[in-house]
C-alpha cells in the first residue's frame, strides 16, 4: 500500500555531513508524522528525530543541535540533515511514517534502512 524508500547514507569522516532522504509513495491520503530512527550493532532501535504534520520537530538529546529534520509534503518526503557527525552516529537509519491511506486506515510504515558509517 505504502512504500518508504531511503537514500543518502554512506561513509563519512568524523566532523562531516550527510543528508538522508525518505520518499513515501502509494495510496497516501495524508502523512501525520515522519521520523528517523537508528539502530547500531548490538543496540536497540532509537528515535533520532521526528516531525509531525504542521508541528515542531523533536530530537534525541544526542543529536540536538547537529541534526535537522524537515519534510516536503508536496513530495511526501522527509529529510535528515546530519552535521558534525561522530563515530557513535554509525548505525542503520530507518525512516518511519504515520500514514492515513485512501482507504481510511492509519498505519506506521518503515523503510528498508540506509547505512551511515562515520570513521574516526
PDB file of N, CA and C in Angstrom, residues 63-120:
ATOM      1  N   UNK A  63      21.584  14.153  19.369  1.00  0.00           N
ATOM      2  CA  UNK A  63      21.748  14.750  18.038  1.00  0.00           C
ATOM      3  C   UNK A  63      21.267  16.196  17.979  1.00  0.00           C
ATOM      4  N   UNK A  64      20.634  16.652  19.044  1.00  0.00           N
ATOM      5  CA  UNK A  64      20.083  18.018  19.008  1.00  0.00           C
ATOM      6  C   UNK A  64      21.208  19.021  18.783  1.00  0.00           C
ATOM      7  N   UNK A  65      20.969  19.927  17.851  1.00  0.00           N
ATOM      8  CA  UNK A  65      21.970  20.923  17.503  1.00  0.00           C
ATOM      9  C   UNK A  65      22.894  20.493  16.377  1.00  0.00           C
ATOM     10  N   UNK A  66      22.897  19.204  16.055  1.00  0.00           N
ATOM     11  CA  UNK A  66      23.736  18.703  14.962  1.00  0.00           C
ATOM     12  C   UNK A  66      22.902  18.204  13.779  1.00  0.00           C
ATOM     13  N   UNK A  67      21.717  17.687  14.058  1.00  0.00           N
ATOM     14  CA  UNK A  67      20.846  17.137  13.010  1.00  0.00           C
ATOM     15  C   UNK A  67      19.614  18.024  12.857  1.00  0.00           C
ATOM     16  N   UNK A  68      19.101  18.071  11.638  1.00  0.00           N
ATOM     17  CA  UNK A  68      17.878  18.809  11.365  1.00  0.00           C
ATOM     18  C   UNK A  68      16.950  17.954  10.517  1.00  0.00           C
ATOM     19  N   UNK A  69      15.730  17.784  10.986  1.00  0.00           N
ATOM     20  CA  UNK A  69      14.728  17.049  10.220  1.00  0.00           C
ATOM     21  C   UNK A  69      13.802  18.048   9.533  1.00  0.00           C
ATOM     22  N   UNK A  70      13.402  17.720   8.324  1.00  0.00           N
ATOM     23  CA  UNK A  70      12.461  18.558   7.595  1.00  0.00           C
ATOM     24  C   UNK A  70      11.595  17.668   6.707  1.00  0.00           C
ATOM     25  N   UNK A  71      10.538  18.243   6.167  1.00  0.00           N
ATOM     26  CA  UNK A  71       9.672  17.472   5.301  1.00  0.00           C
ATOM     27  C   UNK A  71       9.135  18.348   4.179  1.00  0.00           C
ATOM     28  N   UNK A  72       8.915  17.727   3.040  1.00  0.00           N
ATOM     29  CA  UNK A  72       8.319  18.379   1.879  1.00  0.00           C
ATOM     30  C   UNK A  72       7.024  17.638   1.602  1.00  0.00           C
ATOM     31  N   UNK A  73       5.921  18.202   2.042  1.00  0.00           N
ATOM     32  CA  UNK A  73       4.651  17.490   1.931  1.00  0.00           C
ATOM     33  C   UNK A  73       4.191  17.355   0.484  1.00  0.00           C
ATOM     34  N   UNK A  74       4.618  18.248  -0.376  1.00  0.00           N
ATOM     35  CA  UNK A  74       4.246  18.134  -1.785  1.00  0.00           C
ATOM     36  C   UNK A  74       4.878  16.898  -2.417  1.00  0.00           C
ATOM     37  N   UNK A  75       6.001  16.491  -1.880  1.00  0.00           N
ATOM     38  CA  UNK A  75       6.714  15.323  -2.400  1.00  0.00           C
ATOM     39  C   UNK A  75       6.615  14.116  -1.470  1.00  0.00           C
ATOM     40  N   UNK A  76       5.880  14.261  -0.370  1.00  0.00           N
ATOM     41  CA  UNK A  76       5.799  13.167   0.620  1.00  0.00           C
ATOM     42  C   UNK A  76       7.190  12.675   1.003  1.00  0.00           C
ATOM     43  N   UNK A  77       8.073  13.612   1.253  1.00  0.00           N
ATOM     44  CA  UNK A  77       9.471  13.281   1.508  1.00  0.00           C
ATOM     45  C   UNK A  77       9.948  13.946   2.786  1.00  0.00           C
ATOM     46  N   UNK A  78      10.732  13.198   3.542  1.00  0.00           N
ATOM     47  CA  UNK A  78      11.372  13.733   4.735  1.00  0.00           C
ATOM     48  C   UNK A  78      12.880  13.701   4.533  1.00  0.00           C
ATOM     49  N   UNK A  79      13.547  14.616   5.206  1.00  0.00           N
ATOM     50  CA  UNK A  79      14.994  14.721   5.110  1.00  0.00           C
ATOM     51  C   UNK A  79      15.589  14.744   6.509  1.00  0.00           C
ATOM     52  N   UNK A  80      16.803  14.251   6.593  1.00  0.00           N
ATOM     53  CA  UNK A  80      17.565  14.377   7.832  1.00  0.00           C
ATOM     54  C   UNK A  80      18.940  14.907   7.455  1.00  0.00           C
ATOM     55  N   UNK A  81      19.171  16.153   7.767  1.00  0.00           N
ATOM     56  CA  UNK A  81      20.481  16.763   7.537  1.00  0.00           C
ATOM     57  C   UNK A  81      21.319  16.500   8.775  1.00  0.00           C
ATOM     58  N   UNK A  82      22.417  15.805   8.592  1.00  0.00           N
ATOM     59  CA  UNK A  82      23.276  15.414   9.717  1.00  0.00           C
ATOM     60  C   UNK A  82      24.612  16.131   9.589  1.00  0.00           C
ATOM     61  N   UNK A  83      25.001  16.831  10.640  1.00  0.00           N
ATOM     62  CA  UNK A  83      26.267  17.536  10.634  1.00  0.00           C
ATOM     63  C   UNK A  83      27.080  17.187  11.870  1.00  0.00           C
ATOM     64  N   UNK A  84      28.341  17.597  11.833  1.00  0.00           N
ATOM     65  CA  UNK A  84      29.273  17.315  12.943  1.00  0.00           C
ATOM     66  C   UNK A  84      29.172  15.848  13.355  1.00  0.00           C
ATOM     67  N   UNK A  85      29.211  14.990  12.382  1.00  0.00           N
ATOM     68  CA  UNK A  85      28.996  13.560  12.645  1.00  0.00           C
ATOM     69  C   UNK A  85      30.114  12.978  13.499  1.00  0.00           C
ATOM     70  N   UNK A  86      29.724  12.047  14.338  1.00  0.00           N
ATOM     71  CA  UNK A  86      30.637  11.380  15.255  1.00  0.00           C
ATOM     72  C   UNK A  86      30.617   9.876  14.976  1.00  0.00           C
ATOM     73  N   UNK A  87      31.669   9.178  15.346  1.00  0.00           N
ATOM     74  CA  UNK A  87      31.662   7.718  15.138  1.00  0.00           C
ATOM     75  C   UNK A  87      30.465   7.035  15.807  1.00  0.00           C
ATOM     76  N   UNK A  88      30.004   7.577  16.912  1.00  0.00           N
ATOM     77  CA  UNK A  88      28.860   6.963  17.597  1.00  0.00           C
ATOM     78  C   UNK A  88      27.543   7.179  16.859  1.00  0.00           C
ATOM     79  N   UNK A  89      27.550   7.956  15.798  1.00  0.00           N
ATOM     80  CA  UNK A  89      26.356   8.090  14.946  1.00  0.00           C
ATOM     81  C   UNK A  89      26.247   6.939  13.949  1.00  0.00           C
ATOM     82  N   UNK A  90      27.274   6.110  13.891  1.00  0.00           N
ATOM     83  CA  UNK A  90      27.259   4.973  12.978  1.00  0.00           C
ATOM     84  C   UNK A  90      26.112   4.038  13.316  1.00  0.00           C
ATOM     85  N   UNK A  91      25.274   3.757  12.320  1.00  0.00           N
ATOM     86  CA  UNK A  91      24.092   2.920  12.526  1.00  0.00           C
ATOM     87  C   UNK A  91      23.374   2.750  11.196  1.00  0.00           C
ATOM     88  N   UNK A  92      22.385   1.881  11.219  1.00  0.00           N
ATOM     89  CA  UNK A  92      21.428   1.841  10.117  1.00  0.00           C
ATOM     90  C   UNK A  92      20.308   2.809  10.477  1.00  0.00           C
ATOM     91  N   UNK A  93      20.000   3.701   9.572  1.00  0.00           N
ATOM     92  CA  UNK A  93      18.983   4.709   9.798  1.00  0.00           C
ATOM     93  C   UNK A  93      17.707   4.307   9.053  1.00  0.00           C
ATOM     94  N   UNK A  94      16.612   4.318   9.790  1.00  0.00           N
ATOM     95  CA  UNK A  94      15.319   3.914   9.249  1.00  0.00           C
ATOM     96  C   UNK A  94      14.353   5.098   9.255  1.00  0.00           C
ATOM     97  N   UNK A  95      13.630   5.200   8.180  1.00  0.00           N
ATOM     98  CA  UNK A  95      12.563   6.186   8.089  1.00  0.00           C
ATOM     99  C   UNK A  95      11.256   5.558   8.564  1.00  0.00           C
ATOM    100  N   UNK A  96      10.447   6.357   9.227  1.00  0.00           N
ATOM    101  CA  UNK A  96       9.152   5.902   9.704  1.00  0.00           C
ATOM    102  C   UNK A  96       8.104   6.958   9.362  1.00  0.00           C
ATOM    103  N   UNK A  97       6.931   6.505   8.947  1.00  0.00           N
ATOM    104  CA  UNK A  97       5.862   7.446   8.624  1.00  0.00           C
ATOM    105  C   UNK A  97       4.533   6.957   9.174  1.00  0.00           C
ATOM    106  N   UNK A  98       3.815   7.866   9.776  1.00  0.00           N
ATOM    107  CA  UNK A  98       2.453   7.624  10.279  1.00  0.00           C
ATOM    108  C   UNK A  98       1.503   8.096   9.186  1.00  0.00           C
ATOM    109  N   UNK A  99       0.916   7.132   8.473  1.00  0.00           N
ATOM    110  CA  UNK A  99       0.209   7.432   7.236  1.00  0.00           C
ATOM    111  C   UNK A  99      -1.274   7.095   7.348  1.00  0.00           C
ATOM    112  N   UNK A 100      -2.102   7.984   6.860  1.00  0.00           N
ATOM    113  CA  UNK A 100      -3.510   7.681   6.632  1.00  0.00           C
ATOM    114  C   UNK A 100      -3.675   7.432   5.142  1.00  0.00           C
ATOM    115  N   UNK A 101      -4.193   6.258   4.797  1.00  0.00           N
ATOM    116  CA  UNK A 101      -4.325   5.889   3.395  1.00  0.00           C
ATOM    117  C   UNK A 101      -5.693   6.321   2.851  1.00  0.00           C
ATOM    118  N   UNK A 102      -5.838   6.156   1.556  1.00  0.00           N
ATOM    119  CA  UNK A 102      -7.104   6.495   0.906  1.00  0.00           C
ATOM    120  C   UNK A 102      -8.247   5.605   1.369  1.00  0.00           C
ATOM    121  N   UNK A 103      -7.917   4.445   1.924  1.00  0.00           N
ATOM    122  CA  UNK A 103      -8.950   3.568   2.459  1.00  0.00           C
ATOM    123  C   UNK A 103      -9.356   3.949   3.878  1.00  0.00           C
ATOM    124  N   UNK A 104      -8.675   4.947   4.413  1.00  0.00           N
ATOM    125  CA  UNK A 104      -9.022   5.417   5.745  1.00  0.00           C
ATOM    126  C   UNK A 104      -8.264   4.766   6.871  1.00  0.00           C
ATOM    127  N   UNK A 105      -7.374   3.825   6.558  1.00  0.00           N
ATOM    128  CA  UNK A 105      -6.591   3.190   7.608  1.00  0.00           C
ATOM    129  C   UNK A 105      -5.418   4.072   7.989  1.00  0.00           C
ATOM    130  N   UNK A 106      -4.993   3.930   9.231  1.00  0.00           N
ATOM    131  CA  UNK A 106      -3.851   4.708   9.706  1.00  0.00           C
ATOM    132  C   UNK A 106      -2.818   3.722  10.232  1.00  0.00           C
ATOM    133  N   UNK A 107      -1.639   3.739   9.660  1.00  0.00           N
ATOM    134  CA  UNK A 107      -0.624   2.733   9.947  1.00  0.00           C
ATOM    135  C   UNK A 107       0.756   3.370   9.938  1.00  0.00           C
ATOM    136  N   UNK A 108       1.636   2.784  10.746  1.00  0.00           N
ATOM    137  CA  UNK A 108       3.050   3.176  10.700  1.00  0.00           C
ATOM    138  C   UNK A 108       3.771   2.298   9.675  1.00  0.00           C
ATOM    139  N   UNK A 109       4.550   2.936   8.842  1.00  0.00           N
ATOM    140  CA  UNK A 109       5.334   2.221   7.846  1.00  0.00           C
ATOM    141  C   UNK A 109       6.813   2.490   8.091  1.00  0.00           C
ATOM    142  N   UNK A 110       7.626   1.509   7.670  1.00  0.00           N
ATOM    143  CA  UNK A 110       9.076   1.616   7.822  1.00  0.00           C
ATOM    144  C   UNK A 110       9.755   1.474   6.469  1.00  0.00           C
ATOM    145  N   UNK A 111      10.858   2.197   6.322  1.00  0.00           N
ATOM    146  CA  UNK A 111      11.709   1.995   5.176  1.00  0.00           C
ATOM    147  C   UNK A 111      12.645   0.827   5.405  1.00  0.00           C
ATOM    148  N   UNK A 112      13.452   0.536   4.399  1.00  0.00           N
ATOM    149  CA  UNK A 112      14.342  -0.623   4.479  1.00  0.00           C
ATOM    150  C   UNK A 112      15.638  -0.324   5.232  1.00  0.00           C
ATOM    151  N   UNK A 113      15.911   0.939   5.450  1.00  0.00           N
ATOM    152  CA  UNK A 113      17.119   1.327   6.176  1.00  0.00           C
ATOM    153  C   UNK A 113      18.257   1.710   5.250  1.00  0.00           C
ATOM    154  N   UNK A 114      19.075   2.616   5.722  1.00  0.00           N
ATOM    155  CA  UNK A 114      20.265   3.024   4.981  1.00  0.00           C
ATOM    156  C   UNK A 114      21.427   3.127   5.964  1.00  0.00           C
ATOM    157  N   UNK A 115      22.561   2.606   5.574  1.00  0.00           N
ATOM    158  CA  UNK A 115      23.722   2.548   6.458  1.00  0.00           C
ATOM    159  C   UNK A 115      24.458   3.884   6.471  1.00  0.00           C
ATOM    160  N   UNK A 116      24.748   4.349   7.666  1.00  0.00           N
ATOM    161  CA  UNK A 116      25.605   5.514   7.857  1.00  0.00           C
ATOM    162  C   UNK A 116      26.802   5.065   8.689  1.00  0.00           C
ATOM    163  N   UNK A 117      27.988   5.286   8.159  1.00  0.00           N
ATOM    164  CA  UNK A 117      29.208   4.910   8.858  1.00  0.00           C
ATOM    165  C   UNK A 117      30.094   6.144   8.974  1.00  0.00           C
ATOM    166  N   UNK A 118      30.482   6.456  10.202  1.00  0.00           N
ATOM    167  CA  UNK A 118      31.331   7.609  10.469  1.00  0.00           C
ATOM    168  C   UNK A 118      32.676   7.107  10.972  1.00  0.00           C
ATOM    169  N   UNK A 119      33.712   7.408  10.233  1.00  0.00           N
ATOM    170  CA  UNK A 119      35.048   6.957  10.608  1.00  0.00           C
ATOM    171  C   UNK A 119      35.753   8.017  11.453  1.00  0.00           C
ATOM    172  N   UNK A 120      36.584   7.552  12.339  1.00  0.00           N
ATOM    173  CA  UNK A 120      37.296   8.485  13.240  1.00  0.00           C
ATOM    174  C   UNK A 120      38.620   8.929  12.653  1.00  0.00           C
TER     175      UNK A 120
END
